[in-house]
Coordinates of C-alpha atoms in Angstrom, one line a residue:
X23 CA 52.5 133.9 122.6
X24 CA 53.5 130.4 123.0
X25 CA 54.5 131.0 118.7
X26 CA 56.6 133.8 119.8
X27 CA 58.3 131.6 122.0
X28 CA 59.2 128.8 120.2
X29 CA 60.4 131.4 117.1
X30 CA 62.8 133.0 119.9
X31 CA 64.3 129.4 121.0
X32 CA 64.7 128.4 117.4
X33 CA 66.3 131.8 116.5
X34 CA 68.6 131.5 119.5
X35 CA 69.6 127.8 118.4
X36 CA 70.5 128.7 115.5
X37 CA 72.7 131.5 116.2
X38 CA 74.6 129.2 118.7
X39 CA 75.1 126.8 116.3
X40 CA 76.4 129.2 113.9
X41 CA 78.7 130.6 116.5
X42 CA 79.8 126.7 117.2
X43 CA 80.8 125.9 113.5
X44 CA 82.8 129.0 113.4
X45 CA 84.9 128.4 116.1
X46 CA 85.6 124.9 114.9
X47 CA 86.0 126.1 111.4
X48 CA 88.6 128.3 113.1
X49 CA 90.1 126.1 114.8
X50 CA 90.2 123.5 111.7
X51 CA 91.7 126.2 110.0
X52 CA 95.0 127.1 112.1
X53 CA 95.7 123.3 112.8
X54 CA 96.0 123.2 108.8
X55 CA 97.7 126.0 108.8
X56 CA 100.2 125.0 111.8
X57 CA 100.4 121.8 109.7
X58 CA 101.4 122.7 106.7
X59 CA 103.8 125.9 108.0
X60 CA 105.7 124.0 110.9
X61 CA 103.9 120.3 112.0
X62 CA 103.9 118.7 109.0
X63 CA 105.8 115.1 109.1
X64 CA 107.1 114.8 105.8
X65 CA 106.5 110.9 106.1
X66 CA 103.0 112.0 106.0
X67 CA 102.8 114.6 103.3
X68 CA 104.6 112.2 100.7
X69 CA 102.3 109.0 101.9
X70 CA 105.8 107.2 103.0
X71 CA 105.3 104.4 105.5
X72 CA 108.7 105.4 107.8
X73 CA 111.7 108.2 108.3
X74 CA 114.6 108.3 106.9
X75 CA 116.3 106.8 109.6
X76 CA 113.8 103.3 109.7
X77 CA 114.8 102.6 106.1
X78 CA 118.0 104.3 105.3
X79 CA 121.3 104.8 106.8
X80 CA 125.0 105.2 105.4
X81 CA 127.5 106.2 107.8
X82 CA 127.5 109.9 107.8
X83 CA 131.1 111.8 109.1
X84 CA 131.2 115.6 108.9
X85 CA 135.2 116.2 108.3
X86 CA 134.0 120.1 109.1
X87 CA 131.5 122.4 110.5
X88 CA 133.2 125.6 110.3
X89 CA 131.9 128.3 108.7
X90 CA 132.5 132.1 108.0
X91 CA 129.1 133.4 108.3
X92 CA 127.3 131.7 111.3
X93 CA 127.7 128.7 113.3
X94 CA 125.5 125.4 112.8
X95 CA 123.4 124.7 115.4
X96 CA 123.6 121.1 116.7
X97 CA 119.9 120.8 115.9
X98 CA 119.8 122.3 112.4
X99 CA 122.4 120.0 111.7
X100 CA 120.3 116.8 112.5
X101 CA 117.7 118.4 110.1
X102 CA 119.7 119.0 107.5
X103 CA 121.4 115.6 107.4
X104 CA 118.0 113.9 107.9
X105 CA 116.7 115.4 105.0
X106 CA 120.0 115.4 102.7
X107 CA 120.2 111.7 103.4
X108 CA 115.8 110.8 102.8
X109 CA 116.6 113.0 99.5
X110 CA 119.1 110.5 98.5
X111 CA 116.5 107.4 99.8
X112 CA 113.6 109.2 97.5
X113 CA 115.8 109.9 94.5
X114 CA 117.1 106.0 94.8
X115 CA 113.6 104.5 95.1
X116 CA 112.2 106.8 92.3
X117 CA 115.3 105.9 89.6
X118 CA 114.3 102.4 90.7
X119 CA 110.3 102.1 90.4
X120 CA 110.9 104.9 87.4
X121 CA 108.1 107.0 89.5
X122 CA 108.6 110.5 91.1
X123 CA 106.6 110.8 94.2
X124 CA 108.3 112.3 97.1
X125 CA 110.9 114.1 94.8
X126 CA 108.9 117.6 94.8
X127 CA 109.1 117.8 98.8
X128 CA 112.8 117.1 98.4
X129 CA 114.5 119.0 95.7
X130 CA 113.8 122.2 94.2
X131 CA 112.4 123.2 91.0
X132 CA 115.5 123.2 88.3
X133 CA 117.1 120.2 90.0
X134 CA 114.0 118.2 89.7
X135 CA 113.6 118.8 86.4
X136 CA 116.7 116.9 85.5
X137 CA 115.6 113.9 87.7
X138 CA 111.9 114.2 86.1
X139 CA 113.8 113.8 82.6
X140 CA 116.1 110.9 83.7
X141 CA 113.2 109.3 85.0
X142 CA 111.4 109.7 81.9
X143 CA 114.0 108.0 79.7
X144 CA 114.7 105.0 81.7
X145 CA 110.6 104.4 82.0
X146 CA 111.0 104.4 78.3
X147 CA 114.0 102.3 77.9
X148 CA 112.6 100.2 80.2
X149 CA 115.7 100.7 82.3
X150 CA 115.3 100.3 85.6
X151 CA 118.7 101.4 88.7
X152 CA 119.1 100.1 92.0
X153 CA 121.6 102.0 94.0
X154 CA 122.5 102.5 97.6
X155 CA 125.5 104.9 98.9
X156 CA 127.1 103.2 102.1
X157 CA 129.6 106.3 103.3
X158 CA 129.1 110.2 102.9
X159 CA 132.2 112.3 104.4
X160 CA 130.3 115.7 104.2
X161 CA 132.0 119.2 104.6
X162 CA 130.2 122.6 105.1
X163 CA 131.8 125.9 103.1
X164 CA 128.5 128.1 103.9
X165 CA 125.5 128.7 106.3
X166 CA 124.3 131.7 105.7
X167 CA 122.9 134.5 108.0
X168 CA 119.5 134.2 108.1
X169 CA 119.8 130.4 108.3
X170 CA 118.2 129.4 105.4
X171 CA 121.0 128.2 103.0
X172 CA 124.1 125.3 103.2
X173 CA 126.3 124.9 101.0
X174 CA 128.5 122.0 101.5
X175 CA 130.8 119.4 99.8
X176 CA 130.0 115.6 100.5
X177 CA 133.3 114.2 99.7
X178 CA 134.3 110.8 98.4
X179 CA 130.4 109.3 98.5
X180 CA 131.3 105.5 98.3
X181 CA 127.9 104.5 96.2
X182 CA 126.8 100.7 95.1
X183 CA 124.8 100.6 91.7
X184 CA 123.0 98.2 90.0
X185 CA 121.3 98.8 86.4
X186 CA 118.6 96.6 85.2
X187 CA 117.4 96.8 81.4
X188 CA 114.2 94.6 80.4
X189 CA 114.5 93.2 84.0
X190 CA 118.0 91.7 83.3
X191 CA 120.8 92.6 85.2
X192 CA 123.5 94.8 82.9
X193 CA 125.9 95.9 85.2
X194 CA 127.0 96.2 89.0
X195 CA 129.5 99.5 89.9
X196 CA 131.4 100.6 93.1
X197 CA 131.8 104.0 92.6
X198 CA 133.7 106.8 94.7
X199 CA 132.3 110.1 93.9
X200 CA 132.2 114.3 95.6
X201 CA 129.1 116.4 95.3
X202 CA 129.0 120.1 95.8
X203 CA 125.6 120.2 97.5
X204 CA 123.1 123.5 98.0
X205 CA 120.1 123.5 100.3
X206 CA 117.3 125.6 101.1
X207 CA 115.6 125.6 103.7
X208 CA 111.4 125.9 102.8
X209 CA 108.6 125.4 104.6
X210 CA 110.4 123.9 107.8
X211 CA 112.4 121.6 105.5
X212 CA 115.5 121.3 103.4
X213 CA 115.3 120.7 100.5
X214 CA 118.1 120.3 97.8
X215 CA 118.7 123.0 95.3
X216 CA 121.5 122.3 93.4
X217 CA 123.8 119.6 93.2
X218 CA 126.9 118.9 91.4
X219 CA 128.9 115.6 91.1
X220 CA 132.7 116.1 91.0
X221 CA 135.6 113.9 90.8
X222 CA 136.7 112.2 94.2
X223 CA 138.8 113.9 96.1
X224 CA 141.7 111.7 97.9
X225 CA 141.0 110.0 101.1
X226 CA 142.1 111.7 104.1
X227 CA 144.0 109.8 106.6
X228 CA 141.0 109.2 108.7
X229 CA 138.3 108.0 106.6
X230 CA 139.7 104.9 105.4
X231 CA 141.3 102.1 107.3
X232 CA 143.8 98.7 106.5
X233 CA 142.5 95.6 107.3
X234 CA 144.8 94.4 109.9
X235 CA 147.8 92.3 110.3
X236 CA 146.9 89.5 113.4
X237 CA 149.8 90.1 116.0
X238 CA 147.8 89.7 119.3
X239 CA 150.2 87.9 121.8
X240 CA 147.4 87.2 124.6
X241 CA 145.2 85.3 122.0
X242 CA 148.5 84.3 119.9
X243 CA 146.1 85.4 116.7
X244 CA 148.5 85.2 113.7
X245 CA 147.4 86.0 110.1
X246 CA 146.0 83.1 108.4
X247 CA 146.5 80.8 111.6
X248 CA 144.3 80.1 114.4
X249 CA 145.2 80.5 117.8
X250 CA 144.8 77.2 118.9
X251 CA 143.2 73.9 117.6
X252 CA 138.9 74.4 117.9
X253 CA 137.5 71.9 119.9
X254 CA 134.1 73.4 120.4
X255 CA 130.0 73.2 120.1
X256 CA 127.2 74.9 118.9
X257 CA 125.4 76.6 121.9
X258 CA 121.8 77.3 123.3
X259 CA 120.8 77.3 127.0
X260 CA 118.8 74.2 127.7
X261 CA 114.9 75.3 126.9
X262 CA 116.0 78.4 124.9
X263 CA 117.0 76.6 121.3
X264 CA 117.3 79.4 118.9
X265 CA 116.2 82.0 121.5
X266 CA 119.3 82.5 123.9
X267 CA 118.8 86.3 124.6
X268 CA 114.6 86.1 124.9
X269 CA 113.2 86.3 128.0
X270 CA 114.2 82.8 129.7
X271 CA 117.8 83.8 129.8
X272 CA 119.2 83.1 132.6
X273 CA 123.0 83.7 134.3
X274 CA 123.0 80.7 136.3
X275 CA 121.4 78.5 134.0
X276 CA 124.2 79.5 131.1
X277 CA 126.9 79.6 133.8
X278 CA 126.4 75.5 134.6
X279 CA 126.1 75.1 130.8
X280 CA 129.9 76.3 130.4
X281 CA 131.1 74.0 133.5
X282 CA 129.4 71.2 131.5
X283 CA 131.4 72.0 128.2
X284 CA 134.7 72.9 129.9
X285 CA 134.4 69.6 131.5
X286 CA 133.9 68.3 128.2
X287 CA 137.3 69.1 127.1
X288 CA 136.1 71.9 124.7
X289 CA 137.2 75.6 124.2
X290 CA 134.8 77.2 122.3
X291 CA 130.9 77.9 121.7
X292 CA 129.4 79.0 118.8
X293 CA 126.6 81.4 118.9
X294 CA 123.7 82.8 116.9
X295 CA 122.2 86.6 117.0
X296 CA 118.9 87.3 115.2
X297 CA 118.7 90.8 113.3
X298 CA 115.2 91.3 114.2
X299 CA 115.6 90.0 117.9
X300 CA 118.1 92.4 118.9
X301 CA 116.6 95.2 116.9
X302 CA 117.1 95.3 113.4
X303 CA 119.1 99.4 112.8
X304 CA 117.8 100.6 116.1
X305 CA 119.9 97.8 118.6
X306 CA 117.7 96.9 121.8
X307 CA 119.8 97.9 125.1
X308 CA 118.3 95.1 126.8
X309 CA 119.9 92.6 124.5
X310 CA 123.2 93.9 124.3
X311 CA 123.0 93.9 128.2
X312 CA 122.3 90.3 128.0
X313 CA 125.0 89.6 125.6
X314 CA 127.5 91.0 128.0
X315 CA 126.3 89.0 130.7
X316 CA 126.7 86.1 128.0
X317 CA 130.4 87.1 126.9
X318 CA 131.7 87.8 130.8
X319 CA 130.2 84.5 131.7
X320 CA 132.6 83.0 128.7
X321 CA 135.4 84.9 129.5
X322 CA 135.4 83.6 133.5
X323 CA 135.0 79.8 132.0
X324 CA 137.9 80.4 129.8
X325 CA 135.8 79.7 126.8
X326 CA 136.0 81.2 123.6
X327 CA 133.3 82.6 122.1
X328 CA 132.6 82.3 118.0
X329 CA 129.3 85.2 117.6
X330 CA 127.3 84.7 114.1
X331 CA 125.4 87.4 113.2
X332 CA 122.3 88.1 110.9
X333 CA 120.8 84.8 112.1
X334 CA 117.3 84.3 110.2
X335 CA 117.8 87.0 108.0
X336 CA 117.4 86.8 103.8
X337 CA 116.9 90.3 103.0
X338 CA 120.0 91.4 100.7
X339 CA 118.8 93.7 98.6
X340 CA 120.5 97.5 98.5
X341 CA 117.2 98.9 100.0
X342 CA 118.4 97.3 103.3
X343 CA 122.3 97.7 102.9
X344 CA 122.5 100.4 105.1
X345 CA 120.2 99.5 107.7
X346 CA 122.1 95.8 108.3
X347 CA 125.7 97.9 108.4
X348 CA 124.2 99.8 111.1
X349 CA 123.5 96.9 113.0
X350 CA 126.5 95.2 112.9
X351 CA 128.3 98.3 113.6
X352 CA 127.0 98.9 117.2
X353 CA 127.4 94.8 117.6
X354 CA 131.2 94.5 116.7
X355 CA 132.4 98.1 118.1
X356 CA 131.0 97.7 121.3
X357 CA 133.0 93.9 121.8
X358 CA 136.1 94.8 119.9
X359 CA 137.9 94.3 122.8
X360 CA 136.0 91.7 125.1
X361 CA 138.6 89.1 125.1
X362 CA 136.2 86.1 125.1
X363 CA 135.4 86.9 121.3
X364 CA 137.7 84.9 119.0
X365 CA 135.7 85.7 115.6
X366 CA 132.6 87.2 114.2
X367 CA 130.6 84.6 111.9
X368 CA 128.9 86.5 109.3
X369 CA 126.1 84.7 108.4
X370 CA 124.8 81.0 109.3
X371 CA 124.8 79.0 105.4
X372 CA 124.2 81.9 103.4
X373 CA 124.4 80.0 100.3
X374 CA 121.1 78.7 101.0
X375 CA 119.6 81.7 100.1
X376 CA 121.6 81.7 96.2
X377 CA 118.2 80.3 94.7
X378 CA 116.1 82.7 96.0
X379 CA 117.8 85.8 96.3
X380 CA 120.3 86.0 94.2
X381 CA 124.0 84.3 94.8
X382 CA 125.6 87.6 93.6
X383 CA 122.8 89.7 95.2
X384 CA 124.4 87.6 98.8
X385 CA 128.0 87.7 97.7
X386 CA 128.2 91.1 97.3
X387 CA 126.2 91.7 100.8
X388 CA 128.4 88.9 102.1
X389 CA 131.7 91.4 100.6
X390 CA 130.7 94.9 101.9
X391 CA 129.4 93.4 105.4
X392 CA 133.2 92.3 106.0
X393 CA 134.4 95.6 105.2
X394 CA 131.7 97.1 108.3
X395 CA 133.1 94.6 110.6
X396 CA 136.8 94.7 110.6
X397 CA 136.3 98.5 110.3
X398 CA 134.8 98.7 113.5
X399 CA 136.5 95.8 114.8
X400 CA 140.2 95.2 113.9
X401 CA 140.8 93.1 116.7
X402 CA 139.0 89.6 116.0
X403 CA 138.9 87.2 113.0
X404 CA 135.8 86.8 110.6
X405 CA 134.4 83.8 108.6
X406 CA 131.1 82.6 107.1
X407 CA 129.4 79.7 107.9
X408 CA 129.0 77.9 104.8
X409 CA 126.2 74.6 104.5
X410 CA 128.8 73.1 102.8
X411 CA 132.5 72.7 101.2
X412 CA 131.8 73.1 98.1
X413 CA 130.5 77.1 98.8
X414 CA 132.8 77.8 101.2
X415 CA 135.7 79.3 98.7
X416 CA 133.7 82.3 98.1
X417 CA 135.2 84.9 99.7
X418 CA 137.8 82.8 100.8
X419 CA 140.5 85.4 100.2
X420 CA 138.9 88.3 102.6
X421 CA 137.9 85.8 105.5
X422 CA 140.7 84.8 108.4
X423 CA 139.6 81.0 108.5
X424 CA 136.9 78.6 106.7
X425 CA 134.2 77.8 108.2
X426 CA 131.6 74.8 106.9
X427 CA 128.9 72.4 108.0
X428 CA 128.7 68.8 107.7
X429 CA 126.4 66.7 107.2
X430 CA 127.3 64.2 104.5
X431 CA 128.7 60.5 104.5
X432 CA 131.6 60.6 107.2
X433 CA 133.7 58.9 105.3
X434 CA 134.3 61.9 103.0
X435 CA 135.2 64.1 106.1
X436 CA 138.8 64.0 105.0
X437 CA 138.5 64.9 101.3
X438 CA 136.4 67.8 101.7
X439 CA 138.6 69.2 104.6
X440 CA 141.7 68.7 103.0
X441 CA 140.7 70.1 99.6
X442 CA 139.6 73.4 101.7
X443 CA 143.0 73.5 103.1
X444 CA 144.6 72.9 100.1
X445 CA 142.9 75.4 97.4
X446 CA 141.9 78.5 100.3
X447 CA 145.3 78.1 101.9
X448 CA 143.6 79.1 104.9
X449 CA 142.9 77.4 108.5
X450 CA 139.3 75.2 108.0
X451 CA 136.9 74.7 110.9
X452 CA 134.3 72.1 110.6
X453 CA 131.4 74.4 112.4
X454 CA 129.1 72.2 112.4
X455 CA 128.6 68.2 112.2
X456 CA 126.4 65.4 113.9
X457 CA 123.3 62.8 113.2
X458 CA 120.3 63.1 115.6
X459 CA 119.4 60.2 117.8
X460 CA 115.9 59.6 116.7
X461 CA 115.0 56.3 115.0
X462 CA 110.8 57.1 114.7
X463 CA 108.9 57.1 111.8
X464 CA 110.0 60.3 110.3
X465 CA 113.7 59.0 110.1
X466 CA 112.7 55.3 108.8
X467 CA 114.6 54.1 112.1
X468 CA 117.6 55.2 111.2
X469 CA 118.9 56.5 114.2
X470 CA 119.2 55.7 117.5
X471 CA 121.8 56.3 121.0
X472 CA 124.0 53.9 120.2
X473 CA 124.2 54.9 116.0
X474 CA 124.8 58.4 117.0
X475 CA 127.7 57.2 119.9
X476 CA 129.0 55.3 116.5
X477 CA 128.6 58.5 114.7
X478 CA 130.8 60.7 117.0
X479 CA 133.3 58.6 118.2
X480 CA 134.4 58.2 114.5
X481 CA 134.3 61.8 113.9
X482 CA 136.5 62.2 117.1
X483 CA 139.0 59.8 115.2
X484 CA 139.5 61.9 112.0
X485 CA 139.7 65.3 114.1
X486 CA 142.5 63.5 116.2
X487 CA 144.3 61.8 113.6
X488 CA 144.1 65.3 111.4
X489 CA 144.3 68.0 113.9
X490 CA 141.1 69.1 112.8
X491 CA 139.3 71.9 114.5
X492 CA 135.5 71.3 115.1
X493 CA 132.1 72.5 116.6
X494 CA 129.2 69.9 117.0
X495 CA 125.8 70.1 116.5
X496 CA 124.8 70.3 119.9
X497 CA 124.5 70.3 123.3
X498 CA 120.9 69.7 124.0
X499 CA 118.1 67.8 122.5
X500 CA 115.5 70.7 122.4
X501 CA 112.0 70.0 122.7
X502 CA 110.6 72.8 120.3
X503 CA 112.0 73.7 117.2
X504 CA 110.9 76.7 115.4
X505 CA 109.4 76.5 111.7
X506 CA 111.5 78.7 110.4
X507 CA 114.7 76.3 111.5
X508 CA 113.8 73.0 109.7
X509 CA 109.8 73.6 108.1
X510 CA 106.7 72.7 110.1
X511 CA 106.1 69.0 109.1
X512 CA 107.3 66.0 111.6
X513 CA 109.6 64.8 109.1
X514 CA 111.2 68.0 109.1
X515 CA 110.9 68.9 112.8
X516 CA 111.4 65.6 114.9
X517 CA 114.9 64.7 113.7
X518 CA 115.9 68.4 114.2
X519 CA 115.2 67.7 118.1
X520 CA 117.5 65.0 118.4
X521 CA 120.8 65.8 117.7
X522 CA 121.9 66.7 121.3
X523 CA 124.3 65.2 123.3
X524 CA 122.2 65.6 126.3
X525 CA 118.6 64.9 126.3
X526 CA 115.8 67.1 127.5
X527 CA 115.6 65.2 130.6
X528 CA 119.6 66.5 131.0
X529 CA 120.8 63.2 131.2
X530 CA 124.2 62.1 128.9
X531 CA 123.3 60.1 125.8
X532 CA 126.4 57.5 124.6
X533 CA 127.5 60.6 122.1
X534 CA 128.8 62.6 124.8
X535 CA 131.4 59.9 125.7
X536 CA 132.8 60.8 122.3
X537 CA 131.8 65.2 122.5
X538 CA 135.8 65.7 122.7
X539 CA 138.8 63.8 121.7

């Protein structure tokens, strides 16, 4: 009996457990189903690390959405673009790594054919394209019925290309081209079925705009003049060196700051925003709040206010193009009209980066991140901050004055100001100068109070006697420096903290007898 029993109980487990791996087979089942039907992210199908939008972002304008046969809906729209654009991101990336993964979940069997065989020839050729496109102007002819087909034409696609053969660079191209695009819409997504490059079409009246003419009366900003003589500094809040927006900013801290340097005699800071700090694409609202708070603070001071952007940033390559235009974008358009800005500084010493990245990869970021930032911004000057003279004529002829540092013997301060002058034809400001005040080890005694009071008030003599304009190097000693800013050895580091004219105690050195003229 007991044998019975125990038969009954195992019989009866066993059914149950049958029963239980059914229902989860089930269910296993429909959430694969589910998946591959509707839920899929595509990021995850093709193994890619982000969207579209964390890695790839022209500026997209739809010159029309009309259509005879039914209207787009605001949210098939957003699909459609999102997967129009990560077709262009996957077809870039696979003409430059010459492989073809993620081009099956974006294009359709005949038109990725032709992209199999173009890959196929440059792997053999060792040919090897890197290629970005920085505006589409889309129109849409047809959305059909049922909603599963586009047609539309994405007019004058402004496209940067670079083609590498045996890892050499062959040739760089602008180009300015219209495709006549198809779509279909498959398996939740769209996916690109035919597409057709035409010649450009002409620019309408709205997608393209001048650079502007400097006629602002209230600033007295004239093309290829200043506004007034610069007599300013470079700027961090006492405690927050190269970390003014982070969390120790502070509206009464910055505010006494600005009665110190309007006391000073000087009418203009210089300012540094960090691409990643704020954001990177995808701005933080927290830090734009604080920049306001920043630029109204200015403004009631009187001060003028000289913003550099892409602080700490060495990334020029065209994967990230579109990403960095983005940012600057939101930065400049939402201060084009705060009045405390007088110019947008590019980049701090980009031509530190030449070695390493490339000078013509940086020129020609340099060249196209002008373009982003008078386009959104007509209505304040731009200039790079060049680490020296001797690099600051590139780009001379698309910037509104010159800006370099120096740091070599002073008595060359007039020859290398006067040749800028001279060959750019341009107004020069000397951004950045100064000697820091420590004598230690680290500087073989060098320095000291009274060398870099010496220092400054001849400096003060040249800017006088030449009507130079000029920004210092700074306003506080700071008592941490980060690596990143000067390398992590004592050498490097302890001179870097002692080129303020007020120490961390806030007490005036001798130099700030001589921080004006």
């Amino acid at each position: 009996m007991k044998l019975i029993n125990n038969r009954n109980i195992f019989k009866a487990a066993f059914i149950l457990s049958f029963i239980v791996i059914s229902v989860f087979t089930m269910l296993g089942m429909a959430k694969i189903l589910d998946y591959l039907n509707t839920g899929a992210e595509r990021t995850s199908m093709l193994h890619l690390e982000t969207e579209s939008e964390d890695v790839y972002l022209p500026k997209v304008t739809w010159t029309s959405l009309d259509n005879p046969a039914r209207e787009m809906e605001k949210n098939t729209l957003g699909k459609l673009e999102r997967d129009y654009l990560f077709s262009w991101y996957v077809k870039n990336t696979a003409l430059k790594t010459n492989n073809s993964e993620g081009i099956d979940d974006y294009y359709t069997t005949n038109t990725r054919l032709n992209l199999y065989r173009t890959i196929k020839y440059n792997k053999e050729h060792q040919i090897s394209i890197e290629n970005t496109t920085i505006k589409h102007f889309p129109k849409l002819q047809f959305y059909s019925e049922d909603g599963q087909l586009v047609v539309f034409t994405d007019k004058n696609v402004i496209e940067y290309q670079k083609v590498y053969q045996n890892k050499e660079l062959l040739t760089t191209v602008q180009d300015t081209a219209t495709y006549k695009v198809m779509m279909l819409l498959e398996d939740g997504f769209w996916r690109v079925r035919h597409v057709l490059k035409m010649k450009p079409e002409a620019f309408a009246p709205d997608t393209i705009k001048a650079h502007p003419v400097y006629t602002i009366k209230n600033n007295q900003i004239l093309q290829n003049k200043l506004p007034y003589t610069i007599k300013g500094i470079n700027y961090y809040p006492k405690n927050s060196a190269w970390d003014t927006f982070g969390e120790l900013f502070n509206k009464d801290t910055i505010a006494a700051d600005f009665d110190i340097i309007k006391k000073a005699k000087l009418n203009t800071i210089r300012i540094f925003i960090q691409y990643d700090d704020f954001g990177k694409a995808k701005i933080i609202p927290e830090k734009m709040k604080k920049l306001k708070i920043f630029l109204d603070l200015a403004e009631a001071k009187k001060l003028a206010v000289i913003v550099t952007l892409f602080d700490f940033y060495s990334d020029y390559s065209l994967d990230s193009w579109t990403l960095t235009h983005r940012h600057a974008e939101q930065i400049v358009s939402a201060f084009k009209e705060h009045k405390a800005i007088l110019a947008w500084d590019l980049k701090n010493e980009p031509n530190l980066d030449f070695e390493n990245r490339g000078k013509d990869n940086v020129l020609s970021w340099l060249d196209h991140m002008e373009t982003v930032i008078k386009e959104n911004d007509p209505n304040h000057l731009v200039t790079i901050g060049w680490s020296n003279s001797v690099e600051a004529i590139n780009l001379a002829y698309k910037m509104d004055f010159i800006s370099y540092h120096f740091y070599n013997d002073i008595k060359h301060i007039e020859y290398e100001t006067n040749l800028l002058l001279k060959t750019t034809k341009k107004p020069v400001v000397i951004q950045e100068f100064g000697v820091p005040s420590y004598g230690g080890v680290w500087n073989f005694w060098e320095g000291s109070l009274e060398k870099q009071a010496a220092y400054h008030q001849k400096m003060q003599a040249y800017f006088k006697k030449n009507n130079y304009s000029f920004m210092s190097w700074t306003l506080y000693d700071f008592p941490h420096v980060p690596d990143q800013v000067a390398g992590r050895w004592p050498w490097q580091k302890n001179r870097q903290t002692k080129f303020g004219f007020i120490d961390e105690k806030g007490v005036n050195k001798p130099a700030f007898k001589y921080i004006s003229n």
